[in-house]
PDB file of N, CA, C and O in Angstrom:
ATOM      1  N   MET A 197      -4.823 127.179  68.703  1.00 51.00           N
ATOM      2  CA  MET A 197      -5.207 125.887  68.307  1.00 51.00           C
ATOM      3  C   MET A 197      -3.995 125.241  67.404  1.00 51.00           C
ATOM      4  O   MET A 197      -3.323 125.602  66.843  1.00 51.00           O
ATOM      5  N   SER A 198      -3.704 123.731  68.042  1.00 58.00           N
ATOM      6  CA  SER A 198      -2.663 122.475  67.696  1.00 58.00           C
ATOM      7  C   SER A 198      -3.420 121.891  66.846  1.00 58.00           C
ATOM      8  O   SER A 198      -4.223 122.018  66.108  1.00 58.00           O
ATOM      9  N   GLY A 199      -2.340 121.188  66.078  1.00 55.00           N
ATOM     10  CA  GLY A 199      -2.478 120.501  64.677  1.00 55.00           C
ATOM     11  C   GLY A 199      -3.011 119.105  65.099  1.00 55.00           C
ATOM     12  O   GLY A 199      -3.602 118.357  64.009  1.00 55.00           O
ATOM     13  N   LYS A 200      -3.863 118.486  65.997  1.00 74.00           N
ATOM     14  CA  LYS A 200      -3.975 117.602  66.546  1.00 74.00           C
ATOM     15  C   LYS A 200      -5.480 117.304  65.986  1.00 74.00           C
ATOM     16  O   LYS A 200      -5.665 115.884  65.863  1.00 74.00           O
ATOM     17  N   PRO A 201      -6.311 117.717  65.201  1.00 76.00           N
ATOM     18  CA  PRO A 201      -7.933 117.919  64.918  1.00 76.00           C
ATOM     19  C   PRO A 201      -7.292 117.139  63.227  1.00 76.00           C
ATOM     20  O   PRO A 201      -7.795 116.261  62.886  1.00 76.00           O
ATOM     21  N   PHE A 202      -5.828 117.286  63.170  1.00 79.00           N
ATOM     22  CA  PHE A 202      -5.667 116.777  61.856  1.00 79.00           C
ATOM     23  C   PHE A 202      -4.419 115.441  61.972  1.00 79.00           C
ATOM     24  O   PHE A 202      -4.203 114.649  60.688  1.00 79.00           O
ATOM     25  N   ALA A 203      -4.288 114.627  63.533  1.00 84.00           N
ATOM     26  CA  ALA A 203      -3.886 113.871  62.898  1.00 84.00           C
ATOM     27  C   ALA A 203      -4.271 112.744  62.946  1.00 84.00           C
ATOM     28  O   ALA A 203      -3.237 111.791  61.727  1.00 84.00           O
ATOM     29  N   PRO A 204      -5.495 112.203  63.158  1.00 88.00           N
ATOM     30  CA  PRO A 204      -6.331 110.724  62.382  1.00 88.00           C
ATOM     31  C   PRO A 204      -6.259 111.149  60.744  1.00 88.00           C
ATOM     32  O   PRO A 204      -5.811 109.773  60.421  1.00 88.00           O
ATOM     33  N   LEU A 205      -6.565 112.122  60.078  1.00 90.00           N
ATOM     34  CA  LEU A 205      -6.588 112.276  58.886  1.00 90.00           C
ATOM     35  C   LEU A 205      -4.918 112.097  58.763  1.00 90.00           C
ATOM     36  O   LEU A 205      -4.859 110.860  57.614  1.00 90.00           O
ATOM     37  N   ALA A 206      -4.092 112.485  58.848  1.00 90.00           N
ATOM     38  CA  ALA A 206      -2.648 112.526  58.429  1.00 90.00           C
ATOM     39  C   ALA A 206      -2.000 110.890  58.486  1.00 90.00           C
ATOM     40  O   ALA A 206      -1.650 110.177  58.192  1.00 90.00           O
ATOM     41  N   LYS A 207      -2.837 110.586  59.466  1.00 93.00           N
ATOM     42  CA  LYS A 207      -2.304 108.576  60.109  1.00 93.00           C
ATOM     43  C   LYS A 207      -3.046 108.296  59.129  1.00 93.00           C
ATOM     44  O   LYS A 207      -2.357 107.098  58.208  1.00 93.00           O
ATOM     45  N   ARG A 208      -4.205 108.337  58.433  1.00 94.00           N
ATOM     46  CA  ARG A 208      -5.260 107.400  57.398  1.00 94.00           C
ATOM     47  C   ARG A 208      -4.072 107.909  56.177  1.00 94.00           C
ATOM     48  O   ARG A 208      -4.255 106.588  55.348  1.00 94.00           O
ATOM     49  N   LEU A 209      -3.912 108.863  55.481  1.00 95.00           N
ATOM     50  CA  LEU A 209      -3.254 109.449  54.520  1.00 95.00           C
ATOM     51  C   LEU A 209      -1.880 108.665  54.394  1.00 95.00           C
ATOM     52  O   LEU A 209      -1.289 108.022  53.193  1.00 95.00           O
ATOM     53  N   MET A 210      -0.658 108.979  55.469  1.00 96.00           N
ATOM     54  CA  MET A 210       0.342 107.571  55.469  1.00 96.00           C
ATOM     55  C   MET A 210       0.133 105.995  55.444  1.00 96.00           C
ATOM     56  O   MET A 210       0.713 105.656  54.699  1.00 96.00           O
ATOM     57  N   LYS A 211      -1.079 106.211  56.108  1.00 97.00           N
ATOM     58  CA  LYS A 211      -1.440 104.162  55.653  1.00 97.00           C
ATOM     59  C   LYS A 211      -1.585 103.934  54.192  1.00 97.00           C
ATOM     60  O   LYS A 211      -1.050 102.905  53.851  1.00 97.00           O
ATOM     61  N   GLY A 212      -2.304 105.017  53.726  1.00 97.00           N
ATOM     62  CA  GLY A 212      -2.674 104.782  52.077  1.00 97.00           C
ATOM     63  C   GLY A 212      -1.729 105.068  51.489  1.00 97.00           C
ATOM     64  O   GLY A 212      -1.636 104.157  50.527  1.00 97.00           O
ATOM     65  N   ILE A 213      -0.515 105.728  51.599  1.00 98.00           N
ATOM     66  CA  ILE A 213       0.403 106.115  50.703  1.00 98.00           C
ATOM     67  C   ILE A 213       1.736 104.583  51.082  1.00 98.00           C
ATOM     68  O   ILE A 213       1.748 104.143  49.918  1.00 98.00           O
ATOM     69  N   ILE A 214       1.466 104.137  52.132  1.00 98.00           N
ATOM     70  CA  ILE A 214       2.368 102.947  52.594  1.00 98.00           C
ATOM     71  C   ILE A 214       1.714 101.534  51.364  1.00 98.00           C
ATOM     72  O   ILE A 214       2.621 101.011  51.274  1.00 98.00           O
ATOM     73  N   VAL A 215       0.405 101.341  51.633  1.00 98.00           N
ATOM     74  CA  VAL A 215      -0.365 100.319  51.100  1.00 98.00           C
ATOM     75  C   VAL A 215       0.316 100.453  49.824  1.00 98.00           C
ATOM     76  O   VAL A 215       0.409 100.025  49.030  1.00 98.00           O
ATOM     77  N   VAL A 216      -0.205 101.770  49.436  1.00 98.00           N
ATOM     78  CA  VAL A 216       0.154 101.855  47.538  1.00 98.00           C
ATOM     79  C   VAL A 216       1.325 101.709  47.177  1.00 98.00           C
ATOM     80  O   VAL A 216       1.957 100.972  46.230  1.00 98.00           O
ATOM     81  N   GLU A 217       2.458 102.132  48.118  1.00 98.00           N
ATOM     82  CA  GLU A 217       3.743 101.914  47.672  1.00 98.00           C
ATOM     83  C   GLU A 217       4.070 100.590  47.590  1.00 98.00           C
ATOM     84  O   GLU A 217       4.712  99.853  47.054  1.00 98.00           O
ATOM     85  N   LEU A 218       3.642  99.284  49.114  1.00 98.00           N
ATOM     86  CA  LEU A 218       3.667  97.987  48.860  1.00 98.00           C
ATOM     87  C   LEU A 218       3.276  97.666  47.363  1.00 98.00           C
ATOM     88  O   LEU A 218       3.734  96.572  47.060  1.00 98.00           O
ATOM     89  N   LEU A 219       2.357  97.765  47.107  1.00 98.00           N
ATOM     90  CA  LEU A 219       1.345  97.097  46.187  1.00 98.00           C
ATOM     91  C   LEU A 219       1.701  97.655  44.618  1.00 98.00           C
ATOM     92  O   LEU A 219       2.056  96.944  44.328  1.00 98.00           O
ATOM     93  N   GLY A 220       2.617  98.552  44.084  1.00 98.00           N
ATOM     94  CA  GLY A 220       3.664  99.005  43.573  1.00 98.00           C
ATOM     95  C   GLY A 220       5.119  98.113  43.612  1.00 98.00           C
ATOM     96  O   GLY A 220       5.099  97.587  42.411  1.00 98.00           O
ATOM     97  N   VAL A 221       5.540  97.705  44.976  1.00 98.00           N
ATOM     98  CA  VAL A 221       6.753  96.965  44.866  1.00 98.00           C
ATOM     99  C   VAL A 221       6.384  95.357  44.693  1.00 98.00           C
ATOM    100  O   VAL A 221       7.091  94.654  44.002  1.00 98.00           O
ATOM    101  N   PHE A 222       5.303  95.321  45.130  1.00 98.00           N
ATOM    102  CA  PHE A 222       5.087  93.552  44.696  1.00 98.00           C
ATOM    103  C   PHE A 222       4.365  93.451  43.658  1.00 98.00           C
ATOM    104  O   PHE A 222       4.369  92.822  42.387  1.00 98.00           O
ATOM    105  N   GLY A 223       4.159  94.477  42.525  1.00 97.00           N
ATOM    106  CA  GLY A 223       3.153  94.224  42.041  1.00 97.00           C
ATOM    107  C   GLY A 223       4.400  94.436  40.518  1.00 97.00           C
ATOM    108  O   GLY A 223       4.909  93.727  39.556  1.00 97.00           O
ATOM    109  N   ALA A 224       5.456  95.423  40.998  1.00 96.00           N
ATOM    110  CA  ALA A 224       6.412  95.563  39.925  1.00 96.00           C
ATOM    111  C   ALA A 224       7.421  93.944  40.563  1.00 96.00           C
ATOM    112  O   ALA A 224       8.254  93.157  38.982  1.00 96.00           O
ATOM    113  N   TYR A 225       7.265  93.217  41.440  1.00 97.00           N
ATOM    114  CA  TYR A 225       8.152  91.792  41.434  1.00 97.00           C
ATOM    115  C   TYR A 225       7.374  90.905  40.627  1.00 97.00           C
ATOM    116  O   TYR A 225       8.223  90.057  40.213  1.00 97.00           O
ATOM    117  N   ALA A 226       6.304  91.226  40.948  1.00 97.00           N
ATOM    118  CA  ALA A 226       5.322  89.972  39.931  1.00 97.00           C
ATOM    119  C   ALA A 226       5.185  90.025  38.647  1.00 97.00           C
ATOM    120  O   ALA A 226       5.620  89.151  37.816  1.00 97.00           O
ATOM    121  N   LEU A 227       5.713  91.301  38.219  1.00 96.00           N
ATOM    122  CA  LEU A 227       6.084  91.397  36.709  1.00 96.00           C
ATOM    123  C   LEU A 227       7.384  90.950  36.392  1.00 96.00           C
ATOM    124  O   LEU A 227       7.655  90.195  35.528  1.00 96.00           O
ATOM    125  N   PHE A 228       8.285  91.247  37.040  1.00 96.00           N
ATOM    126  CA  PHE A 228       9.419  90.704  37.334  1.00 96.00           C
ATOM    127  C   PHE A 228       9.709  89.335  36.723  1.00 96.00           C
ATOM    128  O   PHE A 228      10.365  88.360  36.154  1.00 96.00           O
ATOM    129  N   HIS A 229       8.998  88.465  38.016  1.00 97.00           N
ATOM    130  CA  HIS A 229       9.237  87.115  38.165  1.00 97.00           C
ATOM    131  C   HIS A 229       8.263  86.849  36.954  1.00 97.00           C
ATOM    132  O   HIS A 229       9.021  85.900  36.493  1.00 97.00           O
ATOM    133  N   ALA A 230       7.257  87.097  36.111  1.00 97.00           N
ATOM    134  CA  ALA A 230       6.719  86.711  34.877  1.00 97.00           C
ATOM    135  C   ALA A 230       7.453  86.706  34.134  1.00 97.00           C
ATOM    136  O   ALA A 230       7.678  85.362  33.276  1.00 97.00           O
ATOM    137  N   MET A 231       8.061  88.013  33.915  1.00 97.00           N
ATOM    138  CA  MET A 231       9.181  88.327  32.780  1.00 97.00           C
ATOM    139  C   MET A 231      10.601  87.093  33.022  1.00 97.00           C
ATOM    140  O   MET A 231      10.856  86.800  32.317  1.00 97.00           O
ATOM    141  N   ASN A 232      10.758  86.411  33.834  1.00 95.00           N
ATOM    142  CA  ASN A 232      11.739  85.965  34.394  1.00 95.00           C
ATOM    143  C   ASN A 232      12.065  84.146  34.262  1.00 95.00           C
ATOM    144  O   ASN A 232      12.963  83.751  33.643  1.00 95.00           O
ATOM    145  N   THR A 233      10.730  84.265  34.037  1.00 96.00           N
ATOM    146  CA  THR A 233      10.066  82.824  34.043  1.00 96.00           C
ATOM    147  C   THR A 233       9.341  82.053  33.141  1.00 96.00           C
ATOM    148  O   THR A 233       9.890  81.002  32.141  1.00 96.00           O
ATOM    149  N   SER A 234       9.240  83.237  32.157  1.00 96.00           N
ATOM    150  CA  SER A 234       8.257  83.016  30.580  1.00 96.00           C
ATOM    151  C   SER A 234       8.752  83.767  29.933  1.00 96.00           C
ATOM    152  O   SER A 234       8.472  85.189  29.880  1.00 96.00           O
ATOM    153  N   GLN A 235       9.560  82.770  28.952  1.00 95.00           N
ATOM    154  CA  GLN A 235       9.907  83.452  27.146  1.00 95.00           C
ATOM    155  C   GLN A 235       8.673  83.919  27.043  1.00 95.00           C
ATOM    156  O   GLN A 235       8.498  84.857  25.747  1.00 95.00           O
ATOM    157  N   ASP A 236       7.837  83.355  26.388  1.00 96.00           N
ATOM    158  CA  ASP A 236       6.267  83.387  26.232  1.00 96.00           C
ATOM    159  C   ASP A 236       5.912  84.870  26.237  1.00 96.00           C
ATOM    160  O   ASP A 236       5.009  85.849  25.641  1.00 96.00           O
ATOM    161  N   PHE A 237       5.776  85.267  28.091  1.00 97.00           N
ATOM    162  CA  PHE A 237       5.367  86.377  28.588  1.00 97.00           C
ATOM    163  C   PHE A 237       5.868  87.737  28.121  1.00 97.00           C
ATOM    164  O   PHE A 237       5.516  88.808  28.034  1.00 97.00           O
ATOM    165  N   ARG A 238       7.447  87.278  27.938  1.00 97.00           N
ATOM    166  CA  ARG A 238       8.633  88.693  27.135  1.00 97.00           C
ATOM    167  C   ARG A 238       8.001  88.360  25.587  1.00 97.00           C
ATOM    168  O   ARG A 238       8.199  89.976  25.707  1.00 97.00           O
ATOM    169  N   SER A 239       7.740  87.769  25.237  1.00 96.00           N
ATOM    170  CA  SER A 239       7.381  88.023  23.815  1.00 96.00           C
ATOM    171  C   SER A 239       5.943  89.141  23.839  1.00 96.00           C
ATOM    172  O   SER A 239       5.913  90.072  23.412  1.00 96.00           O
ATOM    173  N   THR A 240       4.917  88.648  24.393  1.00 96.00           N
ATOM    174  CA  THR A 240       3.693  89.245  24.789  1.00 96.00           C
ATOM    175  C   THR A 240       4.377  90.327  25.113  1.00 96.00           C
ATOM    176  O   THR A 240       3.604  92.081  24.474  1.00 96.00           O
ATOM    177  N   MET A 241       5.296  90.872  26.231  1.00 97.00           N
ATOM    178  CA  MET A 241       6.202  92.064  26.538  1.00 97.00           C
ATOM    179  C   MET A 241       6.531  92.910  25.234  1.00 97.00           C
ATOM    180  O   MET A 241       6.613  94.181  25.398  1.00 97.00           O
ATOM    181  N   LYS A 242       7.045  92.164  24.163  1.00 95.00           N
ATOM    182  CA  LYS A 242       7.819  92.642  23.566  1.00 95.00           C
ATOM    183  C   LYS A 242       6.770  93.512  22.435  1.00 95.00           C
ATOM    184  O   LYS A 242       6.860  94.440  22.083  1.00 95.00           O
ATOM    185  N   LYS A 243       5.535  92.878  22.027  1.00 95.00           N
ATOM    186  CA  LYS A 243       4.755  93.263  21.219  1.00 95.00           C
ATOM    187  C   LYS A 243       3.845  94.532  21.921  1.00 95.00           C
ATOM    188  O   LYS A 243       3.596  95.436  21.355  1.00 95.00           O
ATOM    189  N   ARG A 244       3.592  94.540  23.112  1.00 97.00           N
ATOM    190  CA  ARG A 244       2.946  95.503  23.952  1.00 97.00           C
ATOM    191  C   ARG A 244       3.599  96.552  24.565  1.00 97.00           C
ATOM    192  O   ARG A 244       2.945  98.048  24.104  1.00 97.00           O
ATOM    193  N   PHE A 245       4.348  96.241  25.217  1.00 96.00           N
ATOM    194  CA  PHE A 245       5.146  96.826  26.048  1.00 96.00           C
ATOM    195  C   PHE A 245       6.787  97.181  26.026  1.00 96.00           C
ATOM    196  O   PHE A 245       7.386  96.571  26.655  1.00 96.00           O
ATOM    197  N   PRO A 246       7.032  97.653  24.682  1.00 96.00           N
ATOM    198  CA  PRO A 246       8.778  97.465  24.463  1.00 96.00           C
ATOM    199  C   PRO A 246       9.597  97.810  25.517  1.00 96.00           C
ATOM    200  O   PRO A 246      10.472  97.470  25.824  1.00 96.00           O
ATOM    201  N   SER A 247       8.976  99.076  25.811  1.00 97.00           N
ATOM    202  CA  SER A 247      10.141  99.863  26.894  1.00 97.00           C
ATOM    203  C   SER A 247      10.333  98.713  28.067  1.00 97.00           C
ATOM    204  O   SER A 247      11.505  99.027  28.955  1.00 97.00           O
ATOM    205  N   ILE A 248       9.035  98.680  28.966  1.00 96.00           N
ATOM    206  CA  ILE A 248       9.477  97.580  30.060  1.00 96.00           C
ATOM    207  C   ILE A 248       9.988  96.848  29.944  1.00 96.00           C
ATOM    208  O   ILE A 248      10.957  96.232  30.597  1.00 96.00           O
ATOM    209  N   LEU A 249       9.649  96.226  28.694  1.00 96.00           N
ATOM    210  CA  LEU A 249      10.909  94.669  28.598  1.00 96.00           C
ATOM    211  C   LEU A 249      12.501  94.837  28.164  1.00 96.00           C
ATOM    212  O   LEU A 249      13.663  94.493  28.665  1.00 96.00           O
ATOM    213  N   GLU A 250      12.314  96.136  27.735  1.00 96.00           N
ATOM    214  CA  GLU A 250      14.147  96.939  27.576  1.00 96.00           C
ATOM    215  C   GLU A 250      14.353  96.752  28.967  1.00 96.00           C
ATOM    216  O   GLU A 250      15.984  96.440  29.079  1.00 96.00           O
ATOM    217  N   VAL A 251      13.811  97.514  29.739  1.00 96.00           N
ATOM    218  CA  VAL A 251      14.184  97.654  31.593  1.00 96.00           C
ATOM    219  C   VAL A 251      14.720  96.284  31.909  1.00 96.00           C
ATOM    220  O   VAL A 251      15.558  96.005  32.491  1.00 96.00           O
ATOM    221  N   TYR A 252      13.593  95.453  31.652  1.00 96.00           N
ATOM    222  CA  TYR A 252      13.951  94.104  31.981  1.00 96.00           C
ATOM    223  C   TYR A 252      15.322  93.908  31.869  1.00 96.00           C
ATOM    224  O   TYR A 252      16.366  93.009  32.652  1.00 96.00           O
ATOM    225  N   TYR A 253      15.822  93.498  30.199  1.00 97.00           N
ATOM    226  CA  TYR A 253      17.076  93.464  30.144  1.00 97.00           C
ATOM    227  C   TYR A 253      17.690  93.875  30.717  1.00 97.00           C
ATOM    228  O   TYR A 253      19.257  93.560  31.255  1.00 97.00           O
ATOM    229  N   LYS A 254      17.607  95.244  30.542  1.00 96.00           N
ATOM    230  CA  LYS A 254      18.809  96.150  31.143  1.00 96.00           C
ATOM    231  C   LYS A 254      19.133  96.290  32.931  1.00 96.00           C
ATOM    232  O   LYS A 254      20.443  95.915  33.078  1.00 96.00           O
ATOM    233  N   SER A 255      18.045  95.810  33.549  1.00 95.00           N
ATOM    234  CA  SER A 255      18.508  95.338  34.721  1.00 95.00           C
ATOM    235  C   SER A 255      19.082  93.847  35.323  1.00 95.00           C
ATOM    236  O   SER A 255      19.943  93.967  35.832  1.00 95.00           O
ATOM    237  N   ASN A 256      18.903  92.894  33.905  1.00 95.00           N
ATOM    238  CA  ASN A 256      19.242  91.531  34.326  1.00 95.00           C
ATOM    239  C   ASN A 256      20.943  92.253  33.529  1.00 95.00           C
ATOM    240  O   ASN A 256      21.970  91.284  34.775  1.00 95.00           O
ATOM    241  N   GLU A 257      21.225  92.964  32.772  1.00 95.00           N
ATOM    242  CA  GLU A 257      22.557  92.844  32.500  1.00 95.00           C
ATOM    243  C   GLU A 257      23.575  93.591  33.608  1.00 95.00           C
ATOM    244  O   GLU A 257      24.997  93.146  33.584  1.00 95.00           O
ATOM    245  N   LEU A 258      22.827  94.804  34.177  1.00 96.00           N
ATOM    246  CA  LEU A 258      23.295  95.099  35.165  1.00 96.00           C
ATOM    247  C   LEU A 258      23.841  94.565  36.270  1.00 96.00           C
ATOM    248  O   LEU A 258      24.922  94.628  36.972  1.00 96.00           O
ATOM    249  N   ALA A 259      22.870  93.061  36.476  1.00 95.00           N
ATOM    250  CA  ALA A 259      22.824  92.434  37.664  1.00 95.00           C
ATOM    251  C   ALA A 259      23.694  91.220  37.316  1.00 95.00           C
ATOM    252  O   ALA A 259      24.054  90.587  38.302  1.00 95.00           O
ATOM    253  N   GLY A 260      24.343  91.204  36.250  1.00 95.00           N
ATOM    254  CA  GLY A 260      25.656  90.379  35.385  1.00 95.00           C
ATOM    255  C   GLY A 260      24.893  88.936  34.852  1.00 95.00           C
ATOM    256  O   GLY A 260      25.326  87.746  34.626  1.00 95.00           O
ATOM    257  N   VAL A 261      23.334  88.802  34.846  1.00 93.00           N
ATOM    258  CA  VAL A 261      23.002  88.127  34.157  1.00 93.00           C
ATOM    259  C   VAL A 261      22.773  88.420  32.594  1.00 93.00           C
ATOM    260  O   VAL A 261      22.175  88.881  32.584  1.00 93.00           O
ATOM    261  N   THR A 262      23.628  87.593  32.040  1.00 93.00           N
ATOM    262  CA  THR A 262      23.744  88.012  30.433  1.00 93.00           C
ATOM    263  C   THR A 262      22.937  86.798  29.541  1.00 93.00           C
ATOM    264  O   THR A 262      22.689  85.796  30.229  1.00 93.00           O
ATOM    265  N   GLY A 263      22.827  87.158  28.214  1.00 94.00           N
ATOM    266  CA  GLY A 263      22.127  86.013  27.167  1.00 94.00           C
ATOM    267  C   GLY A 263      20.925  85.760  26.986  1.00 94.00           C
ATOM    268  O   GLY A 263      20.588  85.462  26.351  1.00 94.00           O
ATOM    269  N   VAL A 264      20.156  86.480  28.030  1.00 95.00           N
ATOM    270  CA  VAL A 264      18.667  86.536  27.919  1.00 95.00           C
ATOM    271  C   VAL A 264      18.239  87.224  27.047  1.00 95.00           C
ATOM    272  O   VAL A 264      17.224  86.741  25.704  1.00 95.00           O
ATOM    273  N   ARG A 265      18.605  88.489  26.443  1.00 95.00           N
ATOM    274  CA  ARG A 265      18.291  89.220  25.650  1.00 95.00           C
ATOM    275  C   ARG A 265      18.647  88.330  23.885  1.00 95.00           C
ATOM    276  O   ARG A 265      17.607  88.082  23.397  1.00 95.00           O
ATOM    277  N   LEU A 266      20.163  87.918  24.121  1.00 95.00           N
ATOM    278  CA  LEU A 266      20.074  87.261  22.978  1.00 95.00           C
ATOM    279  C   LEU A 266      19.183  85.943  22.370  1.00 95.00           C
ATOM    280  O   LEU A 266      19.130  85.680  21.548  1.00 95.00           O
ATOM    281  N   ARG A 267      19.000  85.082  23.434  1.00 95.00           N
ATOM    282  CA  ARG A 267      18.172  83.668  23.543  1.00 95.00           C
ATOM    283  C   ARG A 267      17.284  84.383  23.228  1.00 95.00           C
ATOM    284  O   ARG A 267      16.961  83.287  22.150  1.00 95.00           O
ATOM    285  N   ASP A 268      16.539  85.544  23.770  1.00 96.00           N
ATOM    286  CA  ASP A 268      15.108  85.601  23.138  1.00 96.00           C
ATOM    287  C   ASP A 268      14.826  85.967  21.723  1.00 96.00           C
ATOM    288  O   ASP A 268      14.122  85.635  20.728  1.00 96.00           O
ATOM    289  N   GLN A 269      16.234  86.772  21.485  1.00 95.00           N
ATOM    290  CA  GLN A 269      16.329  87.110  19.418  1.00 95.00           C
ATOM    291  C   GLN A 269      16.311  85.888  18.998  1.00 95.00           C
ATOM    292  O   GLN A 269      15.608  86.041  17.474  1.00 95.00           O
ATOM    293  N   LEU A 270      17.345  85.048  19.295  1.00 95.00           N
ATOM    294  CA  LEU A 270      17.465  83.816  18.344  1.00 95.00           C
ATOM    295  C   LEU A 270      16.472  83.069  18.115  1.00 95.00           C
ATOM    296  O   LEU A 270      16.262  82.922  17.116  1.00 95.00           O
ATOM    297  N   ASP A 271      15.803  82.817  19.221  1.00 94.00           N
ATOM    298  CA  ASP A 271      14.149  82.263  19.242  1.00 94.00           C
ATOM    299  C   ASP A 271      13.221  82.543  18.440  1.00 94.00           C
ATOM    300  O   ASP A 271      12.278  82.122  18.132  1.00 94.00           O
ATOM    301  N   TRP A 272      13.110  84.346  18.608  1.00 92.00           N
ATOM    302  CA  TRP A 272      12.293  84.720  18.352  1.00 92.00           C
ATOM    303  C   TRP A 272      12.202  84.636  16.636  1.00 92.00           C
ATOM    304  O   TRP A 272      11.481  84.200  16.037  1.00 92.00           O
ATOM    305  N   GLU A 273      13.694  85.053  16.320  1.00 91.00           N
ATOM    306  CA  GLU A 273      14.106  85.025  14.819  1.00 91.00           C
ATOM    307  C   GLU A 273      13.577  83.329  14.080  1.00 91.00           C
ATOM    308  O   GLU A 273      13.171  83.313  13.062  1.00 91.00           O
ATOM    309  N   THR A 274      14.008  82.710  15.171  1.00 86.00           N
ATOM    310  CA  THR A 274      13.626  80.951  14.429  1.00 86.00           C
ATOM    311  C   THR A 274      12.408  80.876  14.191  1.00 86.00           C
ATOM    312  O   THR A 274      12.010  80.194  13.437  1.00 86.00           O
ATOM    313  N   ASP A 275      11.504  81.386  15.078  1.00 79.00           N
ATOM    314  CA  ASP A 275      10.274  81.243  15.135  1.00 79.00           C
ATOM    315  C   ASP A 275       9.547  82.024  13.978  1.00 79.00           C
ATOM    316  O   ASP A 275       8.808  81.765  13.195  1.00 79.00           O
ATOM    317  N   ALA A 276      10.151  83.054  13.528  1.00 74.00           N
ATOM    318  CA  ALA A 276       9.707  84.168  12.715  1.00 74.00           C
ATOM    319  C   ALA A 276       9.540  83.485  11.527  1.00 74.00           C
ATOM    320  O   ALA A 276       9.303  83.388  10.586  1.00 74.00           O
ATOM    321  N   GLY A 277      11.158  82.628  11.163  1.00 70.00           N
ATOM    322  CA  GLY A 277      11.250  82.221   9.899  1.00 70.00           C
ATOM    323  C   GLY A 277      10.653  81.222   9.507  1.00 70.00           C
ATOM    324  O   GLY A 277      10.358  80.606   8.608  1.00 70.00           O
ATOM    325  N   GLY A 278      10.144  80.441  10.457  1.00 61.00           N
ATOM    326  CA  GLY A 278       9.471  79.044  10.097  1.00 61.00           C
ATOM    327  C   GLY A 278       8.028  79.119   9.901  1.00 61.00           C
ATOM    328  O   GLY A 278       7.117  78.110   9.793  1.00 61.00           O
ATOM    329  N   ARG A 279       7.316  80.660  10.008  1.00 56.00           N
ATOM    330  CA  ARG A 279       6.172  80.632  10.260  1.00 56.00           C
ATOM    331  C   ARG A 279       6.037  80.839   8.351  1.00 56.00           C
ATOM    332  O   ARG A 279       6.092  81.349   7.793  1.00 56.00           O
TER     333      ARG A 279
END
């Protein structure tokens, strides 16, 4: 008996895996884009998911984009002091 009866199942499974991976890539990009364009969103991420925000800062620093973390910290300290 050959493996042909499993070929349609294998194709569907592979397509499903590819779709899930693409959704993950696009979701990660959407999250990065939201954090990259909105300091308010980064503030929300700091409160809810600080480890994800840390990954964002580190990836920017590795890419040579510096000052985002410092600017956020200064703005948030100013906001907290004014309340």
